[in-house]
Short mmCIF file of C-alpha atoms in Angstrom, two decimals:
data_model
loop_
_atom_site.label_atom_id
_atom_site.label_comp_id
_atom_site.label_asym_id
_atom_site.label_seq_id
_atom_site.Cartn_x
_atom_site.Cartn_y
_atom_site.Cartn_z
CA UNK A 1 -24.64 85.66 -49.65
CA UNK A 2 -23.82 87.34 -46.35
CA UNK A 3 -20.40 87.28 -44.70
CA UNK A 4 -20.77 87.55 -40.92
CA UNK A 5 -18.07 87.80 -38.28
CA UNK A 6 -19.96 87.96 -34.96
CA UNK A 7 -22.27 85.53 -33.17
CA UNK A 8 -25.00 88.13 -32.40
CA UNK A 9 -25.10 89.20 -36.07
CA UNK A 10 -25.25 85.56 -37.16
CA UNK A 11 -28.15 84.78 -34.86
CA UNK A 12 -29.99 87.92 -35.99
CA UNK A 13 -29.53 86.94 -39.65
CA UNK A 14 -30.91 83.45 -39.06
CA UNK A 15 -33.78 84.43 -36.74
CA UNK A 16 -37.19 83.34 -37.99
CA UNK A 17 -35.82 80.98 -40.64
CA UNK A 18 -35.84 77.17 -40.67
CA UNK A 19 -32.90 75.55 -38.91
CA UNK A 20 -29.88 75.94 -41.19
CA UNK A 21 -27.75 73.26 -42.79
CA UNK A 22 -24.19 73.76 -41.62
CA UNK A 23 -20.76 72.98 -43.09
CA UNK A 24 -17.87 73.76 -40.71
CA UNK A 25 -14.51 74.32 -42.43
CA UNK A 26 -11.07 75.78 -41.78
CA UNK A 27 -11.07 77.49 -45.18
CA UNK A 28 -8.61 77.03 -48.03
CA UNK A 29 -11.54 75.38 -49.77
CA UNK A 30 -11.41 72.81 -52.56
CA UNK A 31 -13.98 70.77 -54.49
CA UNK A 32 -14.40 68.40 -51.57
CA UNK A 33 -15.64 71.21 -49.33
CA UNK A 34 -17.92 72.50 -52.06
CA UNK A 35 -19.48 69.04 -52.41
CA UNK A 36 -20.46 69.33 -48.73
CA UNK A 37 -22.21 72.62 -49.57
CA UNK A 38 -24.07 70.84 -52.37
CA UNK A 39 -25.18 68.16 -49.91
CA UNK A 40 -26.35 70.82 -47.46
CA UNK A 41 -28.31 72.61 -50.18
CA UNK A 42 -30.51 69.53 -50.65
CA UNK A 43 -31.92 70.08 -47.14
CA UNK A 44 -34.42 72.69 -45.98
CA UNK A 45 -33.24 75.97 -44.53
CA UNK A 46 -30.38 78.31 -45.34
CA UNK A 47 -26.88 76.93 -45.87
CA UNK A 48 -24.25 78.25 -43.46
CA UNK A 49 -20.52 77.56 -43.86
CA UNK A 50 -18.01 78.54 -41.21
CA UNK A 51 -14.39 79.41 -41.88
CA UNK A 52 -12.22 79.28 -38.79
CA UNK A 53 -8.70 77.94 -38.31
CA UNK A 54 -8.95 76.40 -34.85
CA UNK A 55 -5.80 76.80 -32.82
CA UNK A 56 -6.95 74.22 -30.23
CA UNK A 57 -6.61 71.30 -32.64
CA UNK A 58 -3.01 72.08 -33.62
CA UNK A 59 -0.09 70.83 -31.56
CA UNK A 60 2.76 73.34 -30.98
CA UNK A 61 4.93 71.69 -33.68
CA UNK A 62 2.14 71.57 -36.30
CA UNK A 63 1.28 73.98 -39.11
CA UNK A 64 -1.18 76.40 -37.48
CA UNK A 65 0.76 79.51 -38.51
CA UNK A 66 1.33 78.41 -42.10
CA UNK A 67 -2.15 76.96 -42.64
CA UNK A 68 -3.45 78.96 -45.65
CA UNK A 69 -5.93 81.75 -44.91
CA UNK A 70 -7.78 82.43 -48.19
CA UNK A 71 -11.02 84.06 -47.07
CA UNK A 72 -11.67 86.17 -50.17
CA UNK A 73 -11.18 83.23 -52.56
CA UNK A 74 -13.17 80.92 -50.29
CA UNK A 75 -16.12 83.31 -50.15
CA UNK A 76 -16.15 83.59 -53.93
CA UNK A 77 -16.28 79.80 -54.24
CA UNK A 78 -19.03 79.55 -51.62
CA UNK A 79 -21.09 82.19 -53.40
CA UNK A 80 -20.85 80.22 -56.64
CA UNK A 81 -21.86 77.05 -54.79
CA UNK A 82 -25.08 78.51 -53.41
CA UNK A 83 -24.05 79.11 -49.80
CA UNK A 84 -26.29 81.62 -48.03
CA UNK A 85 -24.16 82.68 -45.05
CA UNK A 86 -20.43 82.55 -44.34
CA UNK A 87 -19.61 82.72 -40.65
CA UNK A 88 -15.97 83.79 -40.35
CA UNK A 89 -15.33 84.70 -36.72
CA UNK A 90 -12.08 86.03 -35.36
CA UNK A 91 -10.27 84.06 -32.70
CA UNK A 92 -11.37 86.56 -30.06
CA UNK A 93 -15.01 86.20 -31.16
CA UNK A 94 -15.08 82.43 -30.76
CA UNK A 95 -12.67 82.34 -27.80
CA UNK A 96 -13.30 85.61 -25.89
CA UNK A 97 -11.27 84.26 -22.98
CA UNK A 98 -8.88 81.38 -22.41
CA UNK A 99 -10.80 78.17 -23.22
CA UNK A 100 -10.21 76.33 -19.94
CA UNK A 101 -13.49 74.42 -20.36
CA UNK A 102 -12.84 71.81 -23.02
CA UNK A 103 -14.73 68.74 -24.22
CA UNK A 104 -12.95 65.38 -24.11
CA UNK A 105 -14.18 62.44 -26.18
CA UNK A 106 -13.80 58.95 -24.68
CA UNK A 107 -10.22 57.73 -24.85
CA UNK A 108 -11.31 54.44 -26.46
CA UNK A 109 -12.11 56.40 -29.61
CA UNK A 110 -10.20 59.67 -29.26
CA UNK A 111 -6.79 58.35 -28.19
CA UNK A 112 -6.29 55.81 -30.98
CA UNK A 113 -5.11 56.28 -34.58
CA UNK A 114 -5.27 60.05 -35.20
CA UNK A 115 -5.56 60.71 -31.48
CA UNK A 116 -2.42 58.72 -30.75
CA UNK A 117 -0.51 60.51 -33.50
CA UNK A 118 -1.93 63.93 -32.57
CA UNK A 119 -2.57 64.06 -28.81
CA UNK A 120 -5.29 66.54 -27.88
CA UNK A 121 -6.50 66.91 -31.47
CA UNK A 122 -10.02 65.65 -30.86
CA UNK A 123 -10.41 67.72 -27.71
CA UNK A 124 -9.82 70.76 -29.91
CA UNK A 125 -12.23 69.46 -32.55
CA UNK A 126 -15.05 68.69 -30.09
CA UNK A 127 -14.66 72.00 -28.28
CA UNK A 128 -14.80 74.15 -31.39
CA UNK A 129 -17.58 72.13 -33.05
CA UNK A 130 -19.73 72.44 -29.94
CA UNK A 131 -19.14 76.21 -29.86
CA UNK A 132 -20.00 76.49 -33.56
CA UNK A 133 -23.17 74.44 -33.08
CA UNK A 134 -24.27 76.80 -30.32
CA UNK A 135 -23.56 79.79 -32.57
CA UNK A 136 -25.24 78.46 -35.73
CA UNK A 137 -27.94 76.23 -34.17
CA UNK A 138 -28.17 73.99 -37.25
CA UNK A 139 -30.67 71.26 -37.94
CA UNK A 140 -28.09 69.29 -39.89
CA UNK A 141 -24.30 69.45 -40.11
CA UNK A 142 -22.33 67.88 -42.95
CA UNK A 143 -18.89 66.35 -42.34
CA UNK A 144 -16.63 64.65 -44.86
CA UNK A 145 -15.93 60.97 -44.25
CA UNK A 146 -12.30 61.43 -45.29
CA UNK A 147 -11.88 62.44 -41.64
CA UNK A 148 -13.57 59.19 -40.59
CA UNK A 149 -12.57 59.21 -36.93
CA UNK A 150 -13.60 62.86 -36.57
CA UNK A 151 -16.99 62.09 -38.11
CA UNK A 152 -17.59 59.25 -35.64
CA UNK A 153 -16.50 61.36 -32.66
CA UNK A 154 -18.77 64.26 -33.62
CA UNK A 155 -21.69 61.85 -34.08
CA UNK A 156 -21.04 60.43 -30.61
CA UNK A 157 -20.77 63.88 -29.06
CA UNK A 158 -24.11 64.93 -30.53
CA UNK A 159 -25.80 61.73 -29.35
CA UNK A 160 -24.46 61.85 -25.79
CA UNK A 161 -25.11 65.58 -25.31
CA UNK A 162 -28.62 65.31 -26.82
CA UNK A 163 -27.89 68.04 -29.34
CA UNK A 164 -30.73 68.61 -31.84
CA UNK A 165 -28.41 68.24 -34.84
CA UNK A 166 -28.39 65.51 -37.49
CA UNK A 167 -24.82 64.60 -38.49
CA UNK A 168 -24.47 63.63 -42.14
CA UNK A 169 -21.32 61.93 -43.41
CA UNK A 170 -20.48 62.79 -47.02
CA UNK A 171 -18.31 60.52 -49.16
CA UNK A 172 -14.71 61.46 -49.91
CA UNK A 173 -14.12 63.45 -53.10
CA UNK A 174 -11.05 62.38 -55.07
CA UNK A 175 -8.96 63.52 -58.00
CA UNK A 176 -9.03 61.33 -61.10
CA UNK A 177 -5.96 59.41 -59.87
CA UNK A 178 -7.63 58.57 -56.56
CA UNK A 179 -5.95 61.08 -54.26
CA UNK A 180 -8.41 62.32 -51.65
CA UNK A 181 -8.87 66.07 -51.92
CA UNK A 182 -7.30 67.91 -48.99
CA UNK A 183 -6.18 71.43 -48.26
CA UNK A 184 -2.76 70.00 -47.42
CA UNK A 185 -2.29 68.57 -50.93
CA UNK A 186 -1.07 72.02 -51.90
CA UNK A 187 2.06 71.44 -49.80
CA UNK A 188 3.17 68.55 -52.05
CA UNK A 189 5.97 69.01 -54.58
CA UNK A 190 5.36 67.85 -58.15
CA UNK A 191 7.16 64.57 -57.51
CA UNK A 192 5.29 64.03 -54.24
CA UNK A 193 1.98 64.76 -55.94
CA UNK A 194 2.70 62.00 -58.47
CA UNK A 195 3.48 59.59 -55.63
CA UNK A 196 0.58 60.62 -53.36
CA UNK A 197 -2.16 58.44 -54.95
CA UNK A 198 -0.28 55.37 -53.73
CA UNK A 199 -1.90 55.81 -50.32
CA UNK A 200 -5.35 55.18 -51.75
CA UNK A 201 -4.12 52.31 -53.92
CA UNK A 202 -2.62 50.62 -50.86
CA UNK A 203 -5.93 50.88 -49.03
CA UNK A 204 -7.82 49.59 -52.05
CA UNK A 205 -5.47 46.61 -52.07
CA UNK A 206 -6.34 45.83 -48.48
CA UNK A 207 -10.06 46.15 -49.24
CA UNK A 208 -9.63 43.78 -52.18
CA UNK A 209 -7.67 41.17 -50.25
CA UNK A 210 -9.49 41.32 -46.91
CA UNK A 211 -11.08 37.97 -46.23
CA UNK A 212 -8.77 36.14 -48.60
CA UNK A 213 -7.79 32.65 -47.53
CA UNK A 214 -4.73 32.67 -45.31
CA UNK A 215 -4.36 36.49 -45.20
CA UNK A 216 -4.88 37.90 -41.73
CA UNK A 217 -5.58 41.46 -40.67
CA UNK A 218 -2.11 42.02 -39.20
CA UNK A 219 -0.47 40.68 -42.34
CA UNK A 220 -2.46 43.06 -44.53
CA UNK A 221 -1.55 46.03 -42.34
CA UNK A 222 2.15 45.11 -42.25
CA UNK A 223 2.28 44.60 -46.01
CA UNK A 224 0.73 48.03 -46.60
CA UNK A 225 3.14 49.73 -44.17
CA UNK A 226 6.09 48.06 -45.90
CA UNK A 227 4.99 49.23 -49.35
CA UNK A 228 4.61 52.82 -48.17
CA UNK A 229 8.02 52.80 -46.47
CA UNK A 230 9.62 51.30 -49.59
CA UNK A 231 8.40 54.29 -51.62
CA UNK A 232 9.58 56.98 -49.23
CA UNK A 233 6.58 57.43 -46.95
CA UNK A 234 6.70 57.66 -43.16
CA UNK A 235 3.46 55.96 -42.06
CA UNK A 236 1.89 56.64 -38.67
CA UNK A 237 -0.57 53.78 -38.99
CA UNK A 238 -2.46 51.50 -41.34
CA UNK A 239 -5.31 49.90 -39.41
CA UNK A 240 -8.32 47.73 -40.19
CA UNK A 241 -11.10 48.49 -37.72
CA UNK A 242 -14.83 48.01 -37.40
CA UNK A 243 -16.75 50.93 -38.76
CA UNK A 244 -19.04 51.97 -35.94
CA UNK A 245 -16.46 52.56 -33.19
CA UNK A 246 -13.02 51.80 -34.71
CA UNK A 247 -12.63 48.94 -32.24
CA UNK A 248 -10.96 45.61 -32.88
CA UNK A 249 -13.25 43.80 -35.34
CA UNK A 250 -15.16 40.61 -34.72
CA UNK A 251 -15.98 38.14 -37.52
CA UNK A 252 -18.60 39.57 -39.84
CA UNK A 253 -18.23 43.20 -38.71
CA UNK A 254 -18.39 45.86 -41.44
CA UNK A 255 -14.87 47.27 -41.60
CA UNK A 256 -12.90 50.33 -42.59
CA UNK A 257 -9.18 50.54 -43.26
CA UNK A 258 -7.61 53.85 -42.24
CA UNK A 259 -4.14 55.23 -42.82
CA UNK A 260 -2.03 58.28 -42.08
CA UNK A 261 1.43 58.78 -43.53
CA UNK A 262 3.86 61.58 -44.16
CA UNK A 263 5.17 62.15 -47.67
CA UNK A 264 8.03 64.61 -47.48
CA UNK A 265 6.78 67.32 -45.17
CA UNK A 266 3.07 66.67 -45.78
CA UNK A 267 0.91 64.37 -43.69
CA UNK A 268 -1.96 62.71 -45.59
CA UNK A 269 -4.86 60.60 -44.33
CA UNK A 270 -7.33 58.37 -46.14
CA UNK A 271 -9.72 55.46 -45.58
CA UNK A 272 -11.66 52.86 -47.52
CA UNK A 273 -14.73 51.04 -46.22
CA UNK A 274 -14.79 47.23 -46.48
CA UNK A 275 -17.98 45.20 -46.45
CA UNK A 276 -16.44 42.53 -44.25
CA UNK A 277 -13.04 40.99 -43.80
CA UNK A 278 -10.76 38.71 -41.80
#
């Protein structure tokens, strides 16, 4: 496995090979990330993973400075998982000058849910993903569906910009108690870690009860918010939306329920797909 820090060296290493399969990450890897590598390995071409903590997607009050940088451990895990190339650029390599050109997703998708809670987040995501795609030139890129809204936005960006990249959404990897794996789980105290699986259970409850006689969408969302608050959470949202654009659902639409909530000092997100609902 090669560890590469510059775009020219990356392009030289990949020259003459089939289009790579690409897994973009911010490092501090866990089993969920490594499952994305496994998915990428099932495709033709070398597997490239990037490790870059992207300042543009952090608001000034968020945890950019304390986000764990664990490059040596991450590279060891990627080697064991069969990754061929790790692209770990410096900030000056990826942003050689102030990034005044930025890519904005449509507000109908980017300014709701996560975008409302974290203004500018998806502008940072789209900008860095586009730059990484230009550097790596992948044939396929694998994104985890735990970040459901991000996955949809990247798919839309690729379609509208006619980028020759297939976007694959990989299912969320969970611990045995249902908690979605996340780099931020490491911020939880022992007591918070015991409480954290409630978020997934609440979403499962909505998925179970959606479509039940006399139970409307707003009632399900309010009930879930109340349960989280009762157990010490500070929820940003619990929302039932249609899957393909996170818009307000019509009868018969395939649905997804998404949530973000803070437990102590740690903000967690999760989602559960629903076949159909109210």
